[in-house]
mmCIF file of C-alpha atoms in Angstrom:
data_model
loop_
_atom_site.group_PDB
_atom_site.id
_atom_site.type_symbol
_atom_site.label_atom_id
_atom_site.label_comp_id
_atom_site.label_asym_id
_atom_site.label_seq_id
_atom_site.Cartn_x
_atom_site.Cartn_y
_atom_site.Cartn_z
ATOM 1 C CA UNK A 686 7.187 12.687 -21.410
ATOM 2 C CA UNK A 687 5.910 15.350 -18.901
ATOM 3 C CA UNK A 688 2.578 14.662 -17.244
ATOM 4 C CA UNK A 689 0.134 17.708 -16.244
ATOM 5 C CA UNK A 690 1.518 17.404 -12.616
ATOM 6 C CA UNK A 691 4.919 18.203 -13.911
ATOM 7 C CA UNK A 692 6.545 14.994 -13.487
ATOM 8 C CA UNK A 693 8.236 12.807 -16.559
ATOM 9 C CA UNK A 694 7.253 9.171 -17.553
ATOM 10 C CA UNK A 695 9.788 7.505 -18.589
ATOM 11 C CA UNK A 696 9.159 4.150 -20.835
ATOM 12 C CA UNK A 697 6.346 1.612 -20.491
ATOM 13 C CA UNK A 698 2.824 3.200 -20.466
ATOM 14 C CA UNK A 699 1.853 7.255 -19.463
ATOM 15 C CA UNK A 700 0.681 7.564 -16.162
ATOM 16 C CA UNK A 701 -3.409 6.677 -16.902
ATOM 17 C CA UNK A 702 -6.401 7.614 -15.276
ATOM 18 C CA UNK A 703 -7.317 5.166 -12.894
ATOM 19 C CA UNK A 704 -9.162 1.939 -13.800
ATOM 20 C CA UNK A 705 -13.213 2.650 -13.755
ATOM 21 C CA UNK A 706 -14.957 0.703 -11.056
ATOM 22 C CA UNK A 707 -17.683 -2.141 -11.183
ATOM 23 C CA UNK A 708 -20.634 -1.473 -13.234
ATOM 24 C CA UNK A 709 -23.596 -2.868 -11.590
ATOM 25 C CA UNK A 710 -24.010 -3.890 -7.748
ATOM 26 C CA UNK A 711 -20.756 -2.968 -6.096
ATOM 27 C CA UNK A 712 -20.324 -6.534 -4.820
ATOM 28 C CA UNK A 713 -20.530 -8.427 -7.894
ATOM 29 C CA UNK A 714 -17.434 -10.368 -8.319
ATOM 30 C CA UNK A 715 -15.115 -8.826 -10.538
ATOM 31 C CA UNK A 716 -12.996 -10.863 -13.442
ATOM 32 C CA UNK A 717 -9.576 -10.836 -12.587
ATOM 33 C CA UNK A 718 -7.769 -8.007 -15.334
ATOM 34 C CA UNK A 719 -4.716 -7.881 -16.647
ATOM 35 C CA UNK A 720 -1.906 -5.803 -15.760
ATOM 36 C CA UNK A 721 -0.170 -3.197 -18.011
ATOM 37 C CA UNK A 722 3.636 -3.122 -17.895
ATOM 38 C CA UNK A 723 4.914 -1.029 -15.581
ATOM 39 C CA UNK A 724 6.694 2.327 -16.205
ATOM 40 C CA UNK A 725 8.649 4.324 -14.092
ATOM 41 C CA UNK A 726 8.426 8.076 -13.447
ATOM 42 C CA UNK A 727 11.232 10.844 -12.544
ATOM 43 C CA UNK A 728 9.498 12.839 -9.979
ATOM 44 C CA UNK A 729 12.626 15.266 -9.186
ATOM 45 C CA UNK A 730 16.536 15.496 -9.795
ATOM 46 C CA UNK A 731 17.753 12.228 -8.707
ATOM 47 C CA UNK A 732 14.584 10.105 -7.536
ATOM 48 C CA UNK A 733 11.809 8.056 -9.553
ATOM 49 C CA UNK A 734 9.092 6.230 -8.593
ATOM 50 C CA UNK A 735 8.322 2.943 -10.497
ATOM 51 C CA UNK A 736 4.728 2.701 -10.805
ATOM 52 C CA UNK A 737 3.097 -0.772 -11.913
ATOM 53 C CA UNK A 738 -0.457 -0.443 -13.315
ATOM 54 C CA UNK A 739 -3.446 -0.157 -11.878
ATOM 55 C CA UNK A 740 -2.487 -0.657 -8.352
ATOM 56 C CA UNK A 741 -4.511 -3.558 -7.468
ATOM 57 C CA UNK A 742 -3.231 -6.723 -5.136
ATOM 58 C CA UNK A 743 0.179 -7.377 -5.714
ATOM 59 C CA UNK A 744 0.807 -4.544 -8.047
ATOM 60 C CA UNK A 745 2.767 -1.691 -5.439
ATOM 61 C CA UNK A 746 4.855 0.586 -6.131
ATOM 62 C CA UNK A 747 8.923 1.255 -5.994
ATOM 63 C CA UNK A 748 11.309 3.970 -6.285
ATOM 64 C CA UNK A 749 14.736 5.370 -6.085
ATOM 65 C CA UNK A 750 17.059 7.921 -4.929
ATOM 66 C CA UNK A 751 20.509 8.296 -6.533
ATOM 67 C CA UNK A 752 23.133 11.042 -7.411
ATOM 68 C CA UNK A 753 24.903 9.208 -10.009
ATOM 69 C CA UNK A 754 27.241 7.573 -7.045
ATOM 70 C CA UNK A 755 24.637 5.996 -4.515
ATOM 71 C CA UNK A 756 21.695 4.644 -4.718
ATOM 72 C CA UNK A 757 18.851 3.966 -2.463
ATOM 73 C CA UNK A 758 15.839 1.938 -3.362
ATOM 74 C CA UNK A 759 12.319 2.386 -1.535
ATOM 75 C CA UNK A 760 10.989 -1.422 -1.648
ATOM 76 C CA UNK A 761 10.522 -3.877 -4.096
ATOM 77 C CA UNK A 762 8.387 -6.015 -5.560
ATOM 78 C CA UNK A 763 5.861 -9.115 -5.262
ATOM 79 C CA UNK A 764 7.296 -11.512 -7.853
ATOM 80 C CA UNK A 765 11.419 -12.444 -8.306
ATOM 81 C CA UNK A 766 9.782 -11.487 -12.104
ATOM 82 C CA UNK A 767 8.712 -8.112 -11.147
ATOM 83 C CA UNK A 768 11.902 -7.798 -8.744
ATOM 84 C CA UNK A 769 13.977 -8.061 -12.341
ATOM 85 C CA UNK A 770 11.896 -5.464 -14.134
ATOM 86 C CA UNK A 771 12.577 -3.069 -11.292
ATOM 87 C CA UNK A 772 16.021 -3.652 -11.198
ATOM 88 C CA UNK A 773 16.897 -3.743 -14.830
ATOM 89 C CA UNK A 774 14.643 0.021 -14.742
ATOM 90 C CA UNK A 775 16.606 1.288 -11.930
ATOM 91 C CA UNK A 776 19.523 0.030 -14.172
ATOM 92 C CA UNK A 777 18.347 1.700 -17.290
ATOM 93 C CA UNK A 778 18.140 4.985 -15.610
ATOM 94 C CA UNK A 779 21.508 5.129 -15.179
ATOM 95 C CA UNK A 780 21.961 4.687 -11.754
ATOM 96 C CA UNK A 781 24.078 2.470 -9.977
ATOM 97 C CA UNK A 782 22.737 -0.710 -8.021
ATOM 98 C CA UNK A 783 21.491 0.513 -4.512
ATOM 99 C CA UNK A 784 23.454 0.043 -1.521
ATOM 100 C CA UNK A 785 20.678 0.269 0.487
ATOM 101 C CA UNK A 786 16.978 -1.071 0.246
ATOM 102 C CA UNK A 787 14.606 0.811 2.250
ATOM 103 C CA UNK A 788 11.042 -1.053 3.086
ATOM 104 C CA UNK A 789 7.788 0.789 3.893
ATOM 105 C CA UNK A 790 6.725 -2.355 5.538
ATOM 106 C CA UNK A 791 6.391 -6.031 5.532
ATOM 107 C CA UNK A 792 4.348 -7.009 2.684
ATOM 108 C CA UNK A 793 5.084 -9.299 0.468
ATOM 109 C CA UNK A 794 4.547 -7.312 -2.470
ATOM 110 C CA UNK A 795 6.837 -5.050 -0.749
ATOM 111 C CA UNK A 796 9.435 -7.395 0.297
ATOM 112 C CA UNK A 797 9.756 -10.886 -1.419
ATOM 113 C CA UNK A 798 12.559 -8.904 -4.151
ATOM 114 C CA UNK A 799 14.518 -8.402 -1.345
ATOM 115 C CA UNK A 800 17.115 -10.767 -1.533
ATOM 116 C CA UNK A 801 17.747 -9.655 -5.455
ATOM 117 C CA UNK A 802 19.407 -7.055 -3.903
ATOM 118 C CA UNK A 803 21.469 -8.418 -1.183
ATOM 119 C CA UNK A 804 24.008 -8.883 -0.187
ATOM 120 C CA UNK A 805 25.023 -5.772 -2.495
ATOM 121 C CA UNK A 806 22.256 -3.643 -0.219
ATOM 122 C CA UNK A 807 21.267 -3.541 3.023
ATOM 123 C CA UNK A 808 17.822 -3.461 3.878
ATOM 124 C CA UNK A 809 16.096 -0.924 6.370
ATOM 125 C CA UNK A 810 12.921 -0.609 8.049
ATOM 126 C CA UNK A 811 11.288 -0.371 11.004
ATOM 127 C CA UNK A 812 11.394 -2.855 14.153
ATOM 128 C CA UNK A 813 8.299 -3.706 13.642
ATOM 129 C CA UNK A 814 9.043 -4.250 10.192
ATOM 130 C CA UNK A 815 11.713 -6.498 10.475
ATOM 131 C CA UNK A 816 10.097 -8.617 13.555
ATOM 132 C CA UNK A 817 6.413 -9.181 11.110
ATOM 133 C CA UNK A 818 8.386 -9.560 7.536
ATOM 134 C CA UNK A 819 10.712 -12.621 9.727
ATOM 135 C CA UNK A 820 6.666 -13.686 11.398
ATOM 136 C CA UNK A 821 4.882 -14.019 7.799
ATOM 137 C CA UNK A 822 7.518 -15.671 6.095
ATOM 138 C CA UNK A 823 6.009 -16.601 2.503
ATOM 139 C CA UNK A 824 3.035 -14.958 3.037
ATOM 140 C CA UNK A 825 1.821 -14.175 -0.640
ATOM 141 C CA UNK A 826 3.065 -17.766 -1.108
ATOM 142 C CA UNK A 827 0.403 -18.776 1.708
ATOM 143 C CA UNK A 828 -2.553 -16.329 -0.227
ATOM 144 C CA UNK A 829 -2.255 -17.298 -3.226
ATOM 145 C CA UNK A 830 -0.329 -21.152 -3.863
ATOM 146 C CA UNK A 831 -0.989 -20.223 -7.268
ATOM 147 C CA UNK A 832 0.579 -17.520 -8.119
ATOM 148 C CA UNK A 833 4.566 -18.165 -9.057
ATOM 149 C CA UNK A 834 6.087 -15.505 -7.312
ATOM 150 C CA UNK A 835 9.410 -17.867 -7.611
ATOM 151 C CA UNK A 836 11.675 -18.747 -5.339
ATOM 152 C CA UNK A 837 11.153 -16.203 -2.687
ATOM 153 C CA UNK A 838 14.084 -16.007 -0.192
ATOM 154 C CA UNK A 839 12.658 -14.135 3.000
ATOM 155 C CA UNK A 840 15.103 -11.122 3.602
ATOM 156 C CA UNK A 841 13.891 -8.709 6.457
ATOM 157 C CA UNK A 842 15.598 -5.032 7.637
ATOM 158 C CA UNK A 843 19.091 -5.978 8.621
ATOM 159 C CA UNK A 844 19.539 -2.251 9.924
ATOM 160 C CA UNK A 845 16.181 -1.089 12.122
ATOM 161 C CA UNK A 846 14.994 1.999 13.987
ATOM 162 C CA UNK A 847 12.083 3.012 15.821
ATOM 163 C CA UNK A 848 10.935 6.655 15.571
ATOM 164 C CA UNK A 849 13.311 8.446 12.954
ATOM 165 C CA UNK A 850 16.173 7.713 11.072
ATOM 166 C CA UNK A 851 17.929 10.073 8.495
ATOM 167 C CA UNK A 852 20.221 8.029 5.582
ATOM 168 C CA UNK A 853 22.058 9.931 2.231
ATOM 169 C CA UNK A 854 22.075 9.017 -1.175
ATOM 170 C CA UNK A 855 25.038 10.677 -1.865
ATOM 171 C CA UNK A 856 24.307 14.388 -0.640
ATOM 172 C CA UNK A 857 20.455 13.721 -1.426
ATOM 173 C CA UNK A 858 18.862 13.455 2.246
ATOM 174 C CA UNK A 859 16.397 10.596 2.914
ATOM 175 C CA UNK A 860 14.898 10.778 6.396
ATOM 176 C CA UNK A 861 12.632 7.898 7.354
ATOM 177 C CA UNK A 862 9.739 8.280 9.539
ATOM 178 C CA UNK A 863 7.539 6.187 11.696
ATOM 179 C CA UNK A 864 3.676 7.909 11.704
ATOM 180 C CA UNK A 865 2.884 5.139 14.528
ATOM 181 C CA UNK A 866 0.535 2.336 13.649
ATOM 182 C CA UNK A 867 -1.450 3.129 10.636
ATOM 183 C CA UNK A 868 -1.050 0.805 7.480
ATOM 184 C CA UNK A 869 1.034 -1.795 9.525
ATOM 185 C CA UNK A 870 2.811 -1.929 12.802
ATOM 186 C CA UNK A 871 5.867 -0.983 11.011
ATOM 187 C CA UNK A 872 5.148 1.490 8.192
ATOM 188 C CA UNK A 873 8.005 3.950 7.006
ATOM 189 C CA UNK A 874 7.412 6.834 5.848
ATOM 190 C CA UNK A 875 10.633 8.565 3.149
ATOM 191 C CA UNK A 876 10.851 11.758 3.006
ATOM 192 C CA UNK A 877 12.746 13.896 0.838
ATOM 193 C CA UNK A 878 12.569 17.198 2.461
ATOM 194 C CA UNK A 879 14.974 19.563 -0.162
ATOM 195 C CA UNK A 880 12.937 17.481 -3.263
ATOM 196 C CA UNK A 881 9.876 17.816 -1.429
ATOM 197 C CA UNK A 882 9.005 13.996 -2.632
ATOM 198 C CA UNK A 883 7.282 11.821 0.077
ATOM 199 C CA UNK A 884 6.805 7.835 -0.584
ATOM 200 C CA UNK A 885 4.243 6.803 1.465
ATOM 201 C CA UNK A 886 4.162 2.925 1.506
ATOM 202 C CA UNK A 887 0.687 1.911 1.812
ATOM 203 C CA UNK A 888 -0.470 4.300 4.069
ATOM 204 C CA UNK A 889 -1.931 5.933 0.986
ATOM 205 C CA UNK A 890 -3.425 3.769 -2.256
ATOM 206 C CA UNK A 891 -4.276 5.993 -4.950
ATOM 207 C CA UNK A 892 -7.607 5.092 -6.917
ATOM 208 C CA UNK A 893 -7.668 2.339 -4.717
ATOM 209 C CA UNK A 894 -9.390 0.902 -1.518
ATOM 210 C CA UNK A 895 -7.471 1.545 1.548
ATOM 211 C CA UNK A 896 -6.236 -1.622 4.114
ATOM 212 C CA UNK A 897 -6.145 -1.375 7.418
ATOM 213 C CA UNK A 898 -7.183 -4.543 8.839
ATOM 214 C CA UNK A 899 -3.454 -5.221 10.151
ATOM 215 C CA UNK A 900 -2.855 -1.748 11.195
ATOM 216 C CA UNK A 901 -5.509 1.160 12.900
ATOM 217 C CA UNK A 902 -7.612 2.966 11.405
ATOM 218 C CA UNK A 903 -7.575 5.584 13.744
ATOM 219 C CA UNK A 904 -3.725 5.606 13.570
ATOM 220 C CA UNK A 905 -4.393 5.877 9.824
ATOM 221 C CA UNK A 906 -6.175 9.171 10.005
ATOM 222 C CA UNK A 907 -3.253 9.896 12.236
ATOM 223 C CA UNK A 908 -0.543 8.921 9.984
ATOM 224 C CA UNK A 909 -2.324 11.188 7.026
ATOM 225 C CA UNK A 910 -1.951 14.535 9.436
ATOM 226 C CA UNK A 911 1.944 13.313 9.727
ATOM 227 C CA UNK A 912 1.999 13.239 5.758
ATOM 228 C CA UNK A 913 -0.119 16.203 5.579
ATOM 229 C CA UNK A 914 2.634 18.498 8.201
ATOM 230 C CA UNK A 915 5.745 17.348 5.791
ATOM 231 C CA UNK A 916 3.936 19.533 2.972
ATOM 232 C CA UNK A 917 5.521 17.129 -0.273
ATOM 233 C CA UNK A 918 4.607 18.515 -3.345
ATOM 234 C CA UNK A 919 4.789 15.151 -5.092
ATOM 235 C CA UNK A 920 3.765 12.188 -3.256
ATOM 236 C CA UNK A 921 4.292 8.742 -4.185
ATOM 237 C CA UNK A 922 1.790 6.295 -2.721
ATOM 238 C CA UNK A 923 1.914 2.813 -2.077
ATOM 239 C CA UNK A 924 -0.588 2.066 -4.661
ATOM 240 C CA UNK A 925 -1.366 3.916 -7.641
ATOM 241 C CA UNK A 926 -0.515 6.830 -9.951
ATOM 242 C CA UNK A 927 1.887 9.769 -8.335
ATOM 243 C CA UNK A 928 -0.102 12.322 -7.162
ATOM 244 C CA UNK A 929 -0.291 15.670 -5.124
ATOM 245 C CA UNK A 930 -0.693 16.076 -1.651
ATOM 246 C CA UNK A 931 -4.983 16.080 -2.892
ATOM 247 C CA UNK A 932 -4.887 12.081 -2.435
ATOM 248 C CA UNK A 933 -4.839 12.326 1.665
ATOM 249 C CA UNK A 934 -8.212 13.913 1.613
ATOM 250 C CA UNK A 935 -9.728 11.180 -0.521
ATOM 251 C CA UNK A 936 -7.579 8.587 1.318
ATOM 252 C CA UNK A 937 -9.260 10.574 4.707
ATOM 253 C CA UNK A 938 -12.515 10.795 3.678
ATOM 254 C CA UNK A 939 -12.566 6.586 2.916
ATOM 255 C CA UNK A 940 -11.555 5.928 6.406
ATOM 256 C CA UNK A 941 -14.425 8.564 8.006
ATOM 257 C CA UNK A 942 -16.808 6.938 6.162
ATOM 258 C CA UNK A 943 -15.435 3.517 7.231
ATOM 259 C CA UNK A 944 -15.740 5.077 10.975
ATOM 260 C CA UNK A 945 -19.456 6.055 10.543
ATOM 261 C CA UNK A 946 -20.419 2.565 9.092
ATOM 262 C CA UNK A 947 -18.374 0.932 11.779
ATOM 263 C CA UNK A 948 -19.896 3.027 14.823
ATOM 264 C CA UNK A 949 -23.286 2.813 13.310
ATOM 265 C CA UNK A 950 -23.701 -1.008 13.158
ATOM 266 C CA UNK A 951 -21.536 -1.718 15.980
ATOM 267 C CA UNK A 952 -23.721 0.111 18.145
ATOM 268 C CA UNK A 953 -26.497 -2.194 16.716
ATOM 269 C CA UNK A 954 -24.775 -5.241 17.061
ATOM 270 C CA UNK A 955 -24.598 -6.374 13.313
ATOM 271 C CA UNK A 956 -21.295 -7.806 12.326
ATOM 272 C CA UNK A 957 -18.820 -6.383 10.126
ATOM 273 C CA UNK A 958 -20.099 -8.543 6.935
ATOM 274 C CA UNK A 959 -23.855 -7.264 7.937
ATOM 275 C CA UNK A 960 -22.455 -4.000 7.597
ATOM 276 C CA UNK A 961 -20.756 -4.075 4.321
ATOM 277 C CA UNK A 962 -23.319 -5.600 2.640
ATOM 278 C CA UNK A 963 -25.382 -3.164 3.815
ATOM 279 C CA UNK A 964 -23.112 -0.261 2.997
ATOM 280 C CA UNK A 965 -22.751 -1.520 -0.241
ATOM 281 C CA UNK A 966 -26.597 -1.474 -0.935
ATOM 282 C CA UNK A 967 -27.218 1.569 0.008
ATOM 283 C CA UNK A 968 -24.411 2.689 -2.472
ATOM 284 C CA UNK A 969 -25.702 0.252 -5.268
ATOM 285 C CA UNK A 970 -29.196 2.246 -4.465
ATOM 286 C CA UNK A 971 -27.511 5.609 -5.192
ATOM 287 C CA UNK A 972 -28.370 6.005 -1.441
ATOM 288 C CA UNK A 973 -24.562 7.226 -0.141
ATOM 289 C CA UNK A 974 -20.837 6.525 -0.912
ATOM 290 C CA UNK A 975 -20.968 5.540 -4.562
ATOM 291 C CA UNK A 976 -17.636 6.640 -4.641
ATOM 292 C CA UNK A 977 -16.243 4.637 -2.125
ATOM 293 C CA UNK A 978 -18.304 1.359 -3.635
ATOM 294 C CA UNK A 979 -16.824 2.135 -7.076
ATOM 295 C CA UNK A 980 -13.091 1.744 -5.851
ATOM 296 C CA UNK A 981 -10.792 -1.224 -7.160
ATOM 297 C CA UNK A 982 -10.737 -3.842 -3.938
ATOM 298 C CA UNK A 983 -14.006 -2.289 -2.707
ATOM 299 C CA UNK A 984 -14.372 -6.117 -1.080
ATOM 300 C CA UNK A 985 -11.524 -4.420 1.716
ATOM 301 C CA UNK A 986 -14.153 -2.699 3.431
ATOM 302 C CA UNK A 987 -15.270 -5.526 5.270
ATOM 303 C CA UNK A 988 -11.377 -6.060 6.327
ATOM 304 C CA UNK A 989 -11.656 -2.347 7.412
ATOM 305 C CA UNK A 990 -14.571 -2.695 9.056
ATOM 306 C CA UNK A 991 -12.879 -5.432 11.479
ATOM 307 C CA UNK A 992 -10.245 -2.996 12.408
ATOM 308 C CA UNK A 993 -12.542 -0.800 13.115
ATOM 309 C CA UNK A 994 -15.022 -3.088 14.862
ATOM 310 C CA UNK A 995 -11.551 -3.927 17.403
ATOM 311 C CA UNK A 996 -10.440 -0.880 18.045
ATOM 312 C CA UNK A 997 -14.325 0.209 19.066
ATOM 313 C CA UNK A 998 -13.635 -2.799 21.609
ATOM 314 C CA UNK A 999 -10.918 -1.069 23.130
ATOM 315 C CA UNK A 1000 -8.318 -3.696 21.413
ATOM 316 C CA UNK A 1001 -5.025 -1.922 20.972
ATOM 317 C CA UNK A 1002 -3.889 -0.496 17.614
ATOM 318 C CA UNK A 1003 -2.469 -3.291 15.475
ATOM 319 C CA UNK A 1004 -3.376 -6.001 17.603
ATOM 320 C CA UNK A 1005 -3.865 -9.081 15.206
ATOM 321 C CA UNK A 1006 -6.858 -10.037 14.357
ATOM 322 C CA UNK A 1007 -8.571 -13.500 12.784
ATOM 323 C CA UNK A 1008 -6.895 -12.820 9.200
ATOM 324 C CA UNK A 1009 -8.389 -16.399 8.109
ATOM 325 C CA UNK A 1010 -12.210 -14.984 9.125
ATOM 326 C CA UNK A 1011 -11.604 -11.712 7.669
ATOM 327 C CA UNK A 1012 -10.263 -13.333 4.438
ATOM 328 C CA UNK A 1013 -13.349 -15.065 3.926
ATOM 329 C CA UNK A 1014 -15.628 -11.983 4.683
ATOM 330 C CA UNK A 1015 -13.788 -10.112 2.035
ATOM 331 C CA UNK A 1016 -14.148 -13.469 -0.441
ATOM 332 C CA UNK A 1017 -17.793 -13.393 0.283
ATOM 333 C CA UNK A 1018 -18.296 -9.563 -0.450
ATOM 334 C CA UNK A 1019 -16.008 -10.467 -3.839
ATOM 335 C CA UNK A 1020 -19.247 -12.837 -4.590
ATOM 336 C CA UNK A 1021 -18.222 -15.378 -2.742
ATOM 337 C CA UNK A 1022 -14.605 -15.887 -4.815
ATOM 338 C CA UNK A 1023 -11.240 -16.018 -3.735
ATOM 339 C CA UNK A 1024 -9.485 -12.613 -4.217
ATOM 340 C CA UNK A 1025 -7.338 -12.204 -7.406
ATOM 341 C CA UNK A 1026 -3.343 -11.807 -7.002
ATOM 342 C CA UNK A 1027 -2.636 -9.753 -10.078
ATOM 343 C CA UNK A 1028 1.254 -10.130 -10.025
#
């Protein structure tokens, strides 16, 4: 199946529009929603990208590389479950198990199907990468005690690098790029320069809020000119349906708006919850940013809003913050629930 952008779907559900936002005040709590099954998409000669619907915590996004002979996998997945699906996919394409395992960064929805592929693979990532996956342990475990992601074995980058590395898949060139702190201390960018195919880890979510809180967002905006100067034709984001190189002006103009609510209320001393709320209002009111308010996990903007509140403090890029207090700031703009794992 061939989509209008020119790239195939292959089994489980089409690539869909994504999922409409809250009706009504855009801080209602949502009901959690069920997940379609996955499906994976061939984006050029040798690489897919394994997309699981609609993008929403938990649900990220994979992909490979192979020529037939080698194969190189770009992350995993959030439950040993999910981990299984990806695998028998990867399988089903006909290409052989990967030898490597390449991880955008440390999340656990990125990470905990690790060990499924070791010690057949290796995994990669940045030094950063490795040094937060080994810090957070069980994280998703630690979110959500509910959830069974199974019996997660932590597995971080056994092979790390700092700026650039360059790997093959065969004779298919894979160069992986730090963009500096933006999603994460220790976000990879893979580039496929003679494909023209970028995976993007999380630094872009398409039809979704962006997550910075344990990143920058000024590194962020960075990170999207880095994407931006590669000039992929087909991007693969962290989140979300495959898209063109379009999505970094959406993804941009989220995290200017962010700025302007952050400088704005910082400047009058309200906190960051003040200020979403507030933001939110005026979007419920038809006021400004309805689009931004109408995004899946619009609750993050609070978490952004700490970033941004930090950084306006002078506090280094990716210095951590109080993840506890800005949990419960994003729990109380989700109407005062806990925040739904979908996996």
């Amino acid at each position: 199946m061939t989509s209008a952008s020119g790239v195939e779907a292959d089994g489980g559900a089409p690539p869909s529009p994504e999922r409409p936002g809250p009706q009504g005040s855009p801080h209602e709590a949502q009901e959690p929603h069920e997940a379609q099954e996955p499906y994976t998409v061939r984006v050029a000669d040798g690489v897919h990208a394994y997309v699981q619907p609609d993008g929403g915590w938990c649900l990220n996004n994979a992909g490979w590389i192979s020529d037939g002979g080698t194969t190189l996998l770009v992350d995993t997945a959030a439950t040993l479950r999910r981990a299984a699906a990806l695998r028998d996919a990867l399988l089903a394409s006909g290409a052989p198990a990967p030898s490597t395992v390449v991880n955008t960064h440390h999340h656990g929805d990125h990470t905990y199907g690790n060990a499924l592929f070791t010690p057949g693979a290796s995994v990669v990532g940045h030094e950063a990468c490795r040094r937060e996956t080994l810090a957070a342990g069980r994280q998703l475990h630690a979110i959500w005690p509910d959830v069974d992601f199974g019996d997660v074995e932590v597995t971080a980058p056994s092979r790390t690098f700092r700026d650039e590395l360059t790997l093959y898949a065969g004779e298919i060139e894979v160069r992986l790029l730090h963009p500096g702190v933006a999603h994460t201390t220790g976000d990879t960018v893979v580039w496929l320069p003679e494909q023209s195919v970028v995976f993007t880890g999380d630094i872009v979510f398409h039809g979704g809020t962006p997550f910075v809180p344990m990143g920058s967002l000024s590194g962020s905006l960075r990170a999207l000119e880095t994407l931006r100067g590669l000039g992929a034709r087909t991007v693969v984001p962290g989140h979300g349906p495959v898209a063109g190189p379009e999505v970094y002006d959406t993804v941009e103009r989220y995290l200017r708006y962010v700025d302007g609510v952050a400088r704005s209320a910082h400047a009058d001393g309200r906190t960051p919850l003040q200020a979403a709320r507030e933001a939110e209002q005026r979007a419920a009111d038809r006021q400004e940013s309805a689009e931004f308010a109408a995004l899946p996990e619009s609750e993050r903007l609070v978490a952004n809003l700490h970033r941004a509140y930090a950084e306006l403090d002078g506090r280094p890029q990716g210095d951590p913050l109080d993840i506890l207090a800005v949990w419960r700031d994003m729990e109380q703009m989700n109407g005062g629930r806990p925040v739904a794992c979908h996996a």
